[in-house]
mmCIF file of C-alpha atoms in Angstrom:
data_model
loop_
_atom_site.group_PDB
_atom_site.id
_atom_site.type_symbol
_atom_site.label_atom_id
_atom_site.label_comp_id
_atom_site.label_asym_id
_atom_site.label_seq_id
_atom_site.Cartn_x
_atom_site.Cartn_y
_atom_site.Cartn_z
ATOM 1 C CA MET A 1 -7.935 -7.575 -34.027
ATOM 2 C CA PRO A 2 -7.451 -11.152 -32.524
ATOM 3 C CA LYS A 3 -9.947 -11.670 -29.195
ATOM 4 C CA LYS A 4 -7.793 -11.231 -25.862
ATOM 5 C CA LYS A 5 -7.723 -14.561 -23.667
ATOM 6 C CA THR A 6 -8.822 -15.041 -20.758
ATOM 7 C CA HIS A 7 -8.176 -16.392 -17.710
ATOM 8 C CA GLU A 8 -10.142 -19.051 -17.588
ATOM 9 C CA GLU A 9 -9.361 -20.010 -21.317
ATOM 10 C CA PHE A 10 -5.373 -20.087 -20.333
ATOM 11 C CA GLU A 11 -6.398 -22.386 -17.320
ATOM 12 C CA LYS A 12 -8.038 -24.537 -19.376
ATOM 13 C CA GLU A 13 -5.304 -24.598 -21.868
ATOM 14 C CA VAL A 14 -2.688 -25.688 -19.194
ATOM 15 C CA LEU A 15 -5.019 -28.457 -18.023
ATOM 16 C CA GLU A 16 -4.987 -29.684 -21.320
ATOM 17 C CA ILE A 17 -1.575 -29.202 -22.767
ATOM 18 C CA GLY A 18 -0.168 -30.175 -19.250
ATOM 19 C CA LYS A 19 -2.505 -33.485 -19.157
ATOM 20 C CA GLY A 20 -3.198 -32.216 -15.909
ATOM 21 C CA GLU A 21 0.295 -32.192 -14.155
ATOM 22 C CA TYR A 22 0.127 -28.437 -14.152
ATOM 23 C CA GLU A 23 -1.944 -25.705 -11.863
ATOM 24 C CA LEU A 24 -2.211 -22.766 -12.731
ATOM 25 C CA LEU A 25 -1.700 -20.254 -9.320
ATOM 26 C CA SER A 26 -1.302 -16.638 -10.357
ATOM 27 C CA GLN A 27 -3.592 -14.188 -12.510
ATOM 28 C CA TYR A 28 -3.353 -14.885 -16.274
ATOM 29 C CA GLN A 29 -2.752 -11.466 -17.650
ATOM 30 C CA ASN A 30 -1.257 -11.594 -21.016
ATOM 31 C CA THR A 31 0.966 -13.860 -23.085
ATOM 32 C CA ARG A 32 4.026 -12.289 -22.402
ATOM 33 C CA THR A 33 3.257 -11.778 -18.483
ATOM 34 C CA LYS A 34 4.932 -14.200 -16.324
ATOM 35 C CA VAL A 35 2.216 -16.418 -14.415
ATOM 36 C CA LEU A 36 2.815 -18.924 -11.428
ATOM 37 C CA LEU A 37 2.461 -22.447 -12.388
ATOM 38 C CA LYS A 38 3.043 -25.540 -9.816
ATOM 39 C CA HIS A 39 4.373 -29.028 -11.263
ATOM 40 C CA VAL A 40 2.040 -31.317 -9.563
ATOM 41 C CA VAL A 41 4.344 -34.541 -10.103
ATOM 42 C CA CYS A 42 7.111 -32.688 -8.416
ATOM 43 C CA GLY A 43 5.592 -29.814 -6.028
ATOM 44 C CA ASN A 44 7.401 -27.586 -7.876
ATOM 45 C CA GLU A 45 6.044 -24.285 -8.194
ATOM 46 C CA TYR A 46 7.712 -22.109 -10.980
ATOM 47 C CA GLU A 47 7.522 -18.885 -12.712
ATOM 48 C CA VAL A 48 6.806 -19.157 -16.832
ATOM 49 C CA ARG A 49 5.506 -16.957 -19.687
ATOM 50 C CA PRO A 50 2.208 -18.327 -21.066
ATOM 51 C CA MET A 51 3.385 -18.301 -24.416
ATOM 52 C CA ASN A 52 6.873 -20.170 -23.746
ATOM 53 C CA PHE A 53 4.667 -22.800 -21.631
ATOM 54 C CA LEU A 54 2.528 -23.048 -24.693
ATOM 55 C CA ASP A 55 5.584 -24.024 -26.997
ATOM 56 C CA GLY A 56 6.457 -26.959 -24.846
ATOM 57 C CA ARG A 57 8.664 -25.587 -21.701
ATOM 58 C CA ARG A 58 8.019 -27.381 -18.689
ATOM 59 C CA CYS A 59 9.039 -27.868 -15.054
ATOM 60 C CA ALA A 60 12.827 -27.010 -14.808
ATOM 61 C CA HIS A 61 13.128 -28.942 -11.790
ATOM 62 C CA CYS A 62 11.958 -32.124 -13.766
ATOM 63 C CA ARG A 63 14.545 -31.483 -16.644
ATOM 64 C CA GLY A 64 16.940 -34.216 -17.055
ATOM 65 C CA ILE A 65 15.579 -36.565 -14.871
ATOM 66 C CA SER A 66 14.793 -40.027 -15.745
ATOM 67 C CA PRO A 67 11.455 -41.633 -15.623
ATOM 68 C CA THR A 68 12.262 -44.351 -13.111
ATOM 69 C CA GLN A 69 12.612 -41.532 -10.388
ATOM 70 C CA PHE A 70 8.761 -41.866 -10.547
ATOM 71 C CA ILE A 71 8.355 -45.074 -11.200
ATOM 72 C CA LYS A 72 5.605 -46.277 -8.509
ATOM 73 C CA LYS A 73 7.014 -47.840 -5.773
ATOM 74 C CA ASN A 74 5.159 -49.671 -2.992
ATOM 75 C CA SER A 75 4.362 -48.329 0.938
ATOM 76 C CA ALA A 76 7.035 -50.364 2.123
ATOM 77 C CA SER A 77 9.777 -49.193 0.216
ATOM 78 C CA PHE A 78 8.494 -45.375 0.281
ATOM 79 C CA LYS A 79 8.301 -45.767 4.492
ATOM 80 C CA ASP A 80 12.043 -46.769 4.372
ATOM 81 C CA GLU A 81 12.783 -43.946 1.814
ATOM 82 C CA VAL A 82 11.846 -41.214 4.047
ATOM 83 C CA GLU A 83 12.960 -42.604 7.203
ATOM 84 C CA GLN A 84 16.656 -43.466 5.478
ATOM 85 C CA LEU A 85 16.426 -39.743 3.861
ATOM 86 C CA SER A 86 15.604 -37.639 7.465
ATOM 87 C CA ASN A 87 17.584 -39.740 9.263
ATOM 88 C CA GLY A 88 14.425 -41.145 11.076
ATOM 89 C CA GLU A 89 12.764 -37.559 11.837
ATOM 90 C CA PHE A 90 9.892 -38.232 9.666
ATOM 91 C CA THR A 91 7.389 -41.247 10.105
ATOM 92 C CA VAL A 92 4.822 -41.909 7.209
ATOM 93 C CA VAL A 93 1.728 -42.919 8.789
ATOM 94 C CA GLY A 94 -0.813 -42.822 5.953
ATOM 95 C CA GLU A 95 -1.316 -45.533 3.057
ATOM 96 C CA TYR A 96 1.119 -44.578 0.049
ATOM 97 C CA SER A 97 -0.951 -44.741 -3.305
ATOM 98 C CA ASN A 98 1.337 -43.285 -6.188
ATOM 99 C CA ALA A 99 4.219 -40.776 -6.322
ATOM 100 C CA HIS A 100 1.319 -38.191 -6.840
ATOM 101 C CA THR A 101 -1.079 -38.406 -4.130
ATOM 102 C CA LYS A 102 -0.926 -37.029 -1.073
ATOM 103 C CA VAL A 103 0.187 -39.072 1.984
ATOM 104 C CA GLU A 104 0.068 -38.340 5.791
ATOM 105 C CA ILE A 105 3.802 -37.950 7.264
ATOM 106 C CA LYS A 106 4.252 -37.411 10.772
ATOM 107 C CA HIS A 107 6.964 -34.902 12.167
ATOM 108 C CA ASN A 108 8.565 -36.805 14.529
ATOM 109 C CA ARG A 109 10.119 -33.947 16.613
ATOM 110 C CA CYS A 110 6.813 -31.473 16.608
ATOM 111 C CA LYS A 111 4.435 -34.564 16.760
ATOM 112 C CA LYS A 112 2.535 -33.059 14.119
ATOM 113 C CA VAL A 113 0.797 -34.893 11.282
ATOM 114 C CA HIS A 114 0.324 -33.151 7.643
ATOM 115 C CA GLY A 115 -0.392 -34.839 3.773
ATOM 116 C CA TYR A 116 2.279 -34.370 1.280
ATOM 117 C CA ILE A 117 2.960 -35.031 -2.105
ATOM 118 C CA PRO A 118 5.392 -38.155 -2.005
ATOM 119 C CA THR A 119 7.528 -36.844 -4.973
ATOM 120 C CA ALA A 120 7.613 -33.052 -3.301
ATOM 121 C CA PHE A 121 8.584 -34.649 0.013
ATOM 122 C CA LEU A 122 11.254 -36.218 -1.360
ATOM 123 C CA SER A 123 12.839 -33.697 -4.034
ATOM 124 C CA ARG A 124 12.664 -31.396 -0.931
ATOM 125 C CA LYS A 125 14.223 -33.956 1.388
ATOM 126 C CA GLY A 126 11.986 -33.751 4.143
ATOM 127 C CA TYR A 127 10.343 -30.853 5.354
ATOM 128 C CA CYS A 128 7.410 -29.695 7.769
ATOM 129 C CA VAL A 129 4.974 -27.488 7.442
ATOM 130 C CA PHE A 130 4.265 -26.745 10.946
ATOM 131 C CA CYS A 131 8.152 -25.973 12.328
ATOM 132 C CA GLY A 132 9.997 -25.163 9.331
ATOM 133 C CA GLU A 133 12.293 -27.931 9.727
ATOM 134 C CA GLY A 134 13.988 -29.548 6.952
ATOM 135 C CA LYS A 135 13.977 -26.768 5.218
ATOM 136 C CA LYS A 136 16.655 -23.814 5.210
ATOM 137 C CA ASN A 137 14.644 -20.452 5.833
ATOM 138 C CA ARG A 138 11.152 -21.652 5.615
ATOM 139 C CA LYS A 139 8.580 -19.572 7.184
ATOM 140 C CA THR A 140 7.247 -20.690 10.711
ATOM 141 C CA THR A 141 3.572 -18.936 12.158
ATOM 142 C CA ASP A 142 5.539 -16.652 14.189
ATOM 143 C CA SER A 143 7.557 -15.625 11.336
ATOM 144 C CA PHE A 144 4.665 -15.257 9.562
ATOM 145 C CA ALA A 145 2.826 -13.496 11.872
ATOM 146 C CA ASN A 146 4.993 -11.302 12.252
ATOM 147 C CA GLU A 147 5.334 -10.442 8.247
ATOM 148 C CA VAL A 148 2.128 -10.016 8.366
ATOM 149 C CA SER A 149 1.795 -6.849 10.982
ATOM 150 C CA THR A 150 5.229 -5.354 10.342
ATOM 151 C CA SER A 151 4.878 -5.316 6.699
ATOM 152 C CA THR A 152 1.177 -3.265 7.178
ATOM 153 C CA ASN A 153 1.987 -0.961 10.312
ATOM 154 C CA ASN A 154 0.376 -3.423 12.492
ATOM 155 C CA GLU A 155 -2.818 -2.758 10.416
ATOM 156 C CA TYR A 156 -3.531 -7.004 9.887
ATOM 157 C CA GLU A 157 -3.049 -9.348 12.037
ATOM 158 C CA LEU A 158 -2.729 -13.390 11.307
ATOM 159 C CA LEU A 159 -5.294 -15.497 13.085
ATOM 160 C CA SER A 160 -4.670 -19.007 11.896
ATOM 161 C CA ALA A 161 -1.482 -21.523 11.761
ATOM 162 C CA TYR A 162 0.772 -20.648 8.956
ATOM 163 C CA ILE A 163 1.068 -23.963 6.750
ATOM 164 C CA THR A 164 2.329 -23.595 3.246
ATOM 165 C CA SER A 165 2.616 -20.199 0.753
ATOM 166 C CA ARG A 166 -0.819 -22.140 -1.004
ATOM 167 C CA GLU A 167 -2.561 -22.768 2.021
ATOM 168 C CA LYS A 168 -5.058 -20.000 3.317
ATOM 169 C CA VAL A 169 -4.996 -18.420 6.588
ATOM 170 C CA THR A 170 -7.110 -16.046 8.370
ATOM 171 C CA ILE A 171 -6.721 -12.758 9.034
ATOM 172 C CA ARG A 172 -8.003 -9.824 10.154
ATOM 173 C CA HIS A 173 -8.351 -6.279 8.996
ATOM 174 C CA ARG A 174 -7.770 -4.191 12.221
ATOM 175 C CA THR A 175 -9.082 -1.132 10.598
ATOM 176 C CA CYS A 176 -12.472 -2.395 9.994
ATOM 177 C CA GLY A 177 -12.436 -5.689 12.082
ATOM 178 C CA TYR A 178 -13.225 -7.881 8.775
ATOM 179 C CA GLU A 179 -11.872 -11.479 8.720
ATOM 180 C CA TYR A 180 -10.603 -13.437 5.678
ATOM 181 C CA GLU A 181 -9.204 -16.134 3.930
ATOM 182 C CA VAL A 182 -6.111 -15.393 1.845
ATOM 183 C CA THR A 183 -2.629 -17.541 0.605
ATOM 184 C CA PRO A 184 0.028 -16.204 2.351
ATOM 185 C CA HIS A 185 1.786 -15.436 -0.787
ATOM 186 C CA ASN A 186 -0.823 -13.405 -2.271
ATOM 187 C CA PHE A 187 -0.320 -11.390 1.112
ATOM 188 C CA SER A 188 2.915 -10.982 0.383
ATOM 189 C CA ARG A 189 2.413 -9.933 -3.069
ATOM 190 C CA GLY A 190 -0.093 -6.794 -2.265
ATOM 191 C CA SER A 191 -3.468 -8.784 -1.260
ATOM 192 C CA ARG A 192 -5.416 -6.470 1.428
ATOM 193 C CA CYS A 193 -9.077 -6.773 2.849
ATOM 194 C CA PRO A 194 -11.677 -7.609 -0.029
ATOM 195 C CA LYS A 195 -14.287 -5.489 2.363
ATOM 196 C CA CYS A 196 -11.995 -2.528 2.231
ATOM 197 C CA ALA A 197 -11.042 -2.949 -1.304
ATOM 198 C CA GLY A 198 -14.797 -2.848 -2.710
ATOM 199 C CA VAL A 199 -14.678 -6.515 -3.615
ATOM 200 C CA MET A 200 -17.290 -7.196 -0.501
ATOM 201 C CA ARG A 201 -18.611 -3.707 0.685
ATOM 202 C CA LYS A 202 -21.321 -3.854 2.806
ATOM 203 C CA THR A 203 -24.823 -2.194 3.100
ATOM 204 C CA HIS A 204 -25.891 0.897 5.324
ATOM 205 C CA VAL A 205 -28.463 -1.786 6.692
ATOM 206 C CA GLU A 206 -25.974 -4.059 7.271
ATOM 207 C CA PHE A 207 -23.603 -1.631 8.793
ATOM 208 C CA MET A 208 -26.544 -0.475 11.037
ATOM 209 C CA ASN A 209 -27.057 -4.586 11.852
ATOM 210 C CA GLN A 210 -23.713 -4.392 13.088
ATOM 211 C CA PHE A 211 -23.974 -1.228 14.812
ATOM 212 C CA GLN A 212 -27.329 -2.321 16.426
ATOM 213 C CA THR A 213 -25.176 -5.562 17.721
ATOM 214 C CA LEU A 214 -23.051 -3.108 20.076
ATOM 215 C CA LYS A 215 -26.150 -1.776 22.108
ATOM 216 C CA GLU A 216 -24.614 1.578 22.105
ATOM 217 C CA GLU A 217 -27.880 3.475 23.181
ATOM 218 C CA GLU A 218 -26.263 6.333 23.548
ATOM 219 C CA TYR A 219 -25.106 6.914 20.065
ATOM 220 C CA GLU A 220 -27.291 7.781 17.040
ATOM 221 C CA VAL A 221 -25.972 7.200 13.506
ATOM 222 C CA LEU A 222 -27.013 10.390 11.129
ATOM 223 C CA SER A 223 -25.690 10.060 7.867
ATOM 224 C CA GLU A 224 -25.472 7.149 5.156
ATOM 225 C CA TYR A 225 -22.731 4.439 5.301
ATOM 226 C CA VAL A 226 -20.189 4.332 2.229
ATOM 227 C CA ASN A 227 -17.605 1.984 3.467
ATOM 228 C CA SER A 228 -15.692 1.539 6.269
ATOM 229 C CA TYR A 229 -12.995 4.102 5.877
ATOM 230 C CA THR A 230 -15.213 7.148 5.034
ATOM 231 C CA PRO A 231 -16.200 9.059 8.116
ATOM 232 C CA ILE A 232 -20.184 9.430 8.372
ATOM 233 C CA ARG A 233 -22.101 11.461 11.253
ATOM 234 C CA PHE A 234 -23.006 10.262 14.561
ATOM 235 C CA LYS A 235 -24.543 11.908 17.551
ATOM 236 C CA HIS A 236 -23.648 11.747 21.169
ATOM 237 C CA PHE A 237 -26.757 12.095 23.318
ATOM 238 C CA VAL A 238 -24.793 12.346 26.624
ATOM 239 C CA CYS A 239 -22.798 15.411 25.364
ATOM 240 C CA GLY A 240 -25.268 16.622 22.524
ATOM 241 C CA SER A 241 -22.664 16.447 20.027
ATOM 242 C CA GLU A 242 -22.474 15.608 16.648
ATOM 243 C CA PHE A 243 -19.135 14.527 15.269
ATOM 244 C CA MET A 244 -17.522 12.870 12.210
ATOM 245 C CA ILE A 245 -15.609 8.719 12.644
ATOM 246 C CA SER A 246 -15.036 6.511 10.202
ATOM 247 C CA PRO A 247 -17.253 3.205 10.857
ATOM 248 C CA GLY A 248 -14.381 1.009 10.736
ATOM 249 C CA LYS A 249 -12.875 3.005 14.018
ATOM 250 C CA PHE A 250 -16.360 3.144 15.510
ATOM 251 C CA LEU A 251 -16.905 -0.716 15.572
ATOM 252 C CA ASN A 252 -13.328 -0.818 16.824
ATOM 253 C CA GLY A 253 -13.736 1.066 20.001
ATOM 254 C CA GLY A 254 -13.700 4.650 18.481
ATOM 255 C CA ARG A 255 -16.082 6.842 20.281
ATOM 256 C CA CYS A 256 -17.205 10.557 20.577
ATOM 257 C CA THR A 257 -14.671 12.957 19.227
ATOM 258 C CA ASN A 258 -16.006 15.861 21.836
ATOM 259 C CA CYS A 259 -15.493 13.490 24.986
ATOM 260 C CA ARG A 260 -12.225 12.668 23.652
ATOM 261 C CA SER A 261 -10.938 16.404 23.620
ATOM 262 C CA SER A 262 -13.112 17.034 27.102
ATOM 263 C CA LYS A 263 -10.363 16.771 28.964
ATOM 264 C CA GLY A 264 -9.256 20.507 28.091
ATOM 265 C CA LYS A 265 -12.724 21.800 28.538
ATOM 266 C CA ARG A 266 -12.964 20.165 32.022
ATOM 267 C CA LEU A 267 -9.661 22.017 32.841
ATOM 268 C CA VAL A 268 -10.962 25.382 31.293
ATOM 269 C CA GLU A 269 -14.658 24.990 33.581
ATOM 270 C CA LYS A 270 -12.431 24.150 36.509
ATOM 271 C CA ILE A 271 -10.836 27.287 36.384
ATOM 272 C CA LEU A 272 -14.392 29.018 35.472
ATOM 273 C CA ILE A 273 -15.939 27.770 38.918
ATOM 274 C CA LYS A 274 -12.477 28.536 40.582
ATOM 275 C CA MET A 275 -13.309 32.187 39.356
ATOM 276 C CA GLY A 276 -16.822 32.203 40.634
ATOM 277 C CA VAL A 277 -18.111 33.262 36.862
ATOM 278 C CA ILE A 278 -21.522 32.619 35.769
ATOM 279 C CA TYR A 279 -21.080 29.850 32.832
ATOM 280 C CA LYS A 280 -23.147 27.961 30.153
ATOM 281 C CA LYS A 281 -21.633 25.560 28.526
ATOM 282 C CA GLN A 282 -22.442 24.354 24.148
ATOM 283 C CA VAL A 283 -23.700 27.882 23.909
ATOM 284 C CA LYS A 284 -25.436 28.302 20.888
ATOM 285 C CA LEU A 285 -26.358 31.901 19.705
ATOM 286 C CA GLU A 286 -28.799 33.318 16.917
ATOM 287 C CA GLY A 287 -27.523 33.336 13.397
ATOM 288 C CA CYS A 288 -23.858 31.765 14.187
ATOM 289 C CA GLN A 289 -24.355 28.654 12.131
ATOM 290 C CA ASN A 290 -23.431 26.567 8.827
ATOM 291 C CA ILE A 291 -25.990 23.956 8.238
ATOM 292 C CA ASN A 292 -26.472 23.683 11.704
ATOM 293 C CA PHE A 293 -25.722 25.769 14.788
ATOM 294 C CA LEU A 294 -22.539 26.483 16.111
ATOM 295 C CA PRO A 295 -22.169 25.894 19.253
ATOM 296 C CA PHE A 296 -19.233 27.569 21.378
ATOM 297 C CA ASP A 297 -17.874 25.660 24.407
ATOM 298 C CA PHE A 298 -18.480 28.782 27.275
ATOM 299 C CA GLY A 299 -20.552 31.291 27.292
ATOM 300 C CA ILE A 300 -20.066 34.309 30.426
ATOM 301 C CA PHE A 301 -23.503 35.916 30.756
ATOM 302 C CA ASP A 302 -25.058 39.122 32.203
ATOM 303 C CA ASP A 303 -28.578 39.248 34.300
ATOM 304 C CA PHE A 304 -30.492 39.575 31.669
ATOM 305 C CA GLY A 305 -28.789 36.498 29.062
ATOM 306 C CA LYS A 306 -26.754 38.838 27.085
ATOM 307 C CA PRO A 307 -23.457 36.931 26.626
ATOM 308 C CA LEU A 308 -20.721 39.004 27.478
ATOM 309 C CA PHE A 309 -17.466 36.500 26.876
ATOM 310 C CA LEU A 310 -16.527 33.593 24.701
ATOM 311 C CA ILE A 311 -14.803 30.996 25.285
ATOM 312 C CA GLU A 312 -13.228 27.931 22.835
ATOM 313 C CA TYR A 313 -10.837 25.465 23.372
ATOM 314 C CA ASP A 314 -9.225 23.833 19.883
ATOM 315 C CA GLY A 315 -8.137 20.739 20.194
ATOM 316 C CA ILE A 316 -5.280 19.605 17.988
ATOM 317 C CA GLN A 317 -7.934 18.421 15.278
ATOM 318 C CA HIS A 318 -8.755 21.781 14.660
ATOM 319 C CA TYR A 319 -5.139 23.185 13.286
ATOM 320 C CA LYS A 320 -3.875 19.721 11.795
ATOM 321 C CA GLU A 321 -5.714 16.714 9.612
ATOM 322 C CA LYS A 322 -6.794 13.573 12.227
ATOM 323 C CA ASP A 323 -8.001 10.569 10.410
ATOM 324 C CA PHE A 324 -10.037 9.803 14.140
ATOM 325 C CA PHE A 325 -11.513 13.198 13.562
ATOM 326 C CA GLY A 326 -12.287 12.813 9.655
ATOM 327 C CA GLY A 327 -8.897 13.731 7.779
ATOM 328 C CA ARG A 328 -8.795 16.563 5.347
ATOM 329 C CA SER A 329 -12.622 16.562 5.084
ATOM 330 C CA GLY A 330 -13.184 17.091 8.478
ATOM 331 C CA TYR A 331 -10.183 19.270 9.011
ATOM 332 C CA LEU A 332 -11.789 21.534 6.513
ATOM 333 C CA THR A 333 -15.139 21.739 8.181
ATOM 334 C CA ARG A 334 -13.730 22.775 11.318
ATOM 335 C CA VAL A 335 -11.705 25.471 9.872
ATOM 336 C CA GLN A 336 -14.542 26.810 8.275
ATOM 337 C CA ASN A 337 -17.074 26.457 11.146
ATOM 338 C CA ASP A 338 -14.419 28.007 13.236
ATOM 339 C CA ARG A 339 -13.445 31.367 10.791
ATOM 340 C CA ILE A 340 -17.856 31.413 11.317
ATOM 341 C CA LYS A 341 -17.564 31.224 14.893
ATOM 342 C CA SER A 342 -14.727 34.220 15.360
ATOM 343 C CA ASN A 343 -16.344 36.588 12.702
ATOM 344 C CA TYR A 344 -19.798 36.300 14.373
ATOM 345 C CA ALA A 345 -18.013 37.091 17.789
ATOM 346 C CA LYS A 346 -16.414 39.906 15.831
ATOM 347 C CA ASP A 347 -19.316 41.583 14.090
ATOM 348 C CA LYS A 348 -21.492 41.221 17.556
ATOM 349 C CA GLY A 349 -18.527 42.678 19.475
ATOM 350 C CA ILE A 350 -18.147 39.863 21.764
ATOM 351 C CA PRO A 351 -14.604 39.318 22.849
ATOM 352 C CA LEU A 352 -14.003 35.367 22.341
ATOM 353 C CA LEU A 353 -11.038 33.423 23.758
ATOM 354 C CA ARG A 354 -9.592 30.355 21.888
ATOM 355 C CA ILE A 355 -7.430 28.448 23.898
ATOM 356 C CA ARG A 356 -5.142 25.869 22.095
ATOM 357 C CA TYR A 357 -4.514 22.260 22.932
ATOM 358 C CA ASP A 358 -0.612 22.705 23.339
ATOM 359 C CA GLU A 359 -1.225 26.310 25.800
ATOM 360 C CA LYS A 360 1.320 25.574 28.373
ATOM 361 C CA ASP A 361 -1.107 27.622 30.906
ATOM 362 C CA ALA A 362 -4.531 27.915 29.991
ATOM 363 C CA GLU A 363 -5.124 28.781 33.625
ATOM 364 C CA LYS A 364 -3.122 32.028 33.377
ATOM 365 C CA LEU A 365 -4.436 32.908 30.115
ATOM 366 C CA LEU A 366 -7.856 32.473 31.144
ATOM 367 C CA LEU A 367 -7.594 34.507 34.170
ATOM 368 C CA HIS A 368 -6.016 37.043 32.829
ATOM 369 C CA ALA A 369 -8.534 37.551 29.762
ATOM 370 C CA ILE A 370 -11.258 37.400 31.803
ATOM 371 C CA LYS A 371 -9.900 39.674 34.712
ATOM 372 C CA ASN A 372 -9.055 42.596 31.987
ATOM 373 C CA TYR A 373 -12.181 42.347 30.574
ATOM 374 C CA PHE A 374 -14.053 42.829 33.743
ATOM 375 C CA LYS A 375 -12.003 45.126 34.889
ATOM 376 C CA ASN A 376 -13.030 47.451 31.842
ATOM 377 C CA ASN A 377 -16.112 46.298 32.206
ATOM 378 C CA GLY A 378 -16.900 45.920 35.795
ATOM 379 C CA ASN A 379 -16.960 43.173 37.987
ATOM 380 C CA SER A 380 -19.815 42.063 39.395
ATOM 381 C CA TYR A 381 -19.591 38.496 37.552
ATOM 382 C CA ILE A 382 -16.462 37.641 39.554
ATOM 383 C CA ALA A 383 -15.862 36.351 42.624
ATOM 384 C CA ILE A 384 -11.629 36.863 42.504
#
């Protein structure tokens, strides 16, 4: 079986057989899968099967064009031709060498200068790479920026000016914060962040260096970095909780998931204070654990430290998979931990009230549950 030709081998054939007039722009796969070639002489880009190119098929744009069209002209005649062709919209400001060497041309409308291959410029009847003038429906920086944003659901952002589909632009991947260069052509065909694709995956040490530059002294990284989108464990010293979040989201401003859901817990605490109940927060009870202790949000105790009543406020992440809270893995862990806590309370005979995130009247529910409990078990721990 013959050895499969590599990309580098075919690229060398293109240069040799095409006598330097052709440039390979896309990845070679096999002899029958089309590749993108550029005819340097006229600037035309087109797709062709490698086998057909090797058999002699060349630029369709240049078929039938007489050689006299590419006869070297002097600088003065080229300037005249550009001015006539564009009705004075473009002016040659650089020195013309030959039909295939870039020369600087100024677009008089936007006042910007760019290097163009003379034959390509003339064949397209004049065009501005900055504003798109002279070529129908040509992309502008604004239109490509909109394409980048809408095609990726706002996950990517254009940071530099769009010039042509083959000249690299700078893109930021908002998820991980990484900035990189890519041609608009490749981005439009699906090329995405090389760091998240594993092409340039950072190490744990590199992530820790980024983490330390944030100077977030309230947080500690507890587990090993995998990649920008795989959640790892952090500890928030302020509230004492440990939580899972992807490194990319943390570097882009994501923080303690416990404190994010604390609005509901603050409501519960406010009600307990109003009721005059003696309570504790983040209650750890002997034997209630998975790998680590599983604290209850609130606990009401007697004078001897015996737990009488337990309360859990369950945010939406306890009922649905949420990327911010660790995706499916984080959700399954929470379901397991919630089950352990519920079974523990049941086995110990301790009433456990769970308040859902979408409970319309949490105050009424909590007040009713605690009043009923103390009504049946004495009311020395309730003020109202």
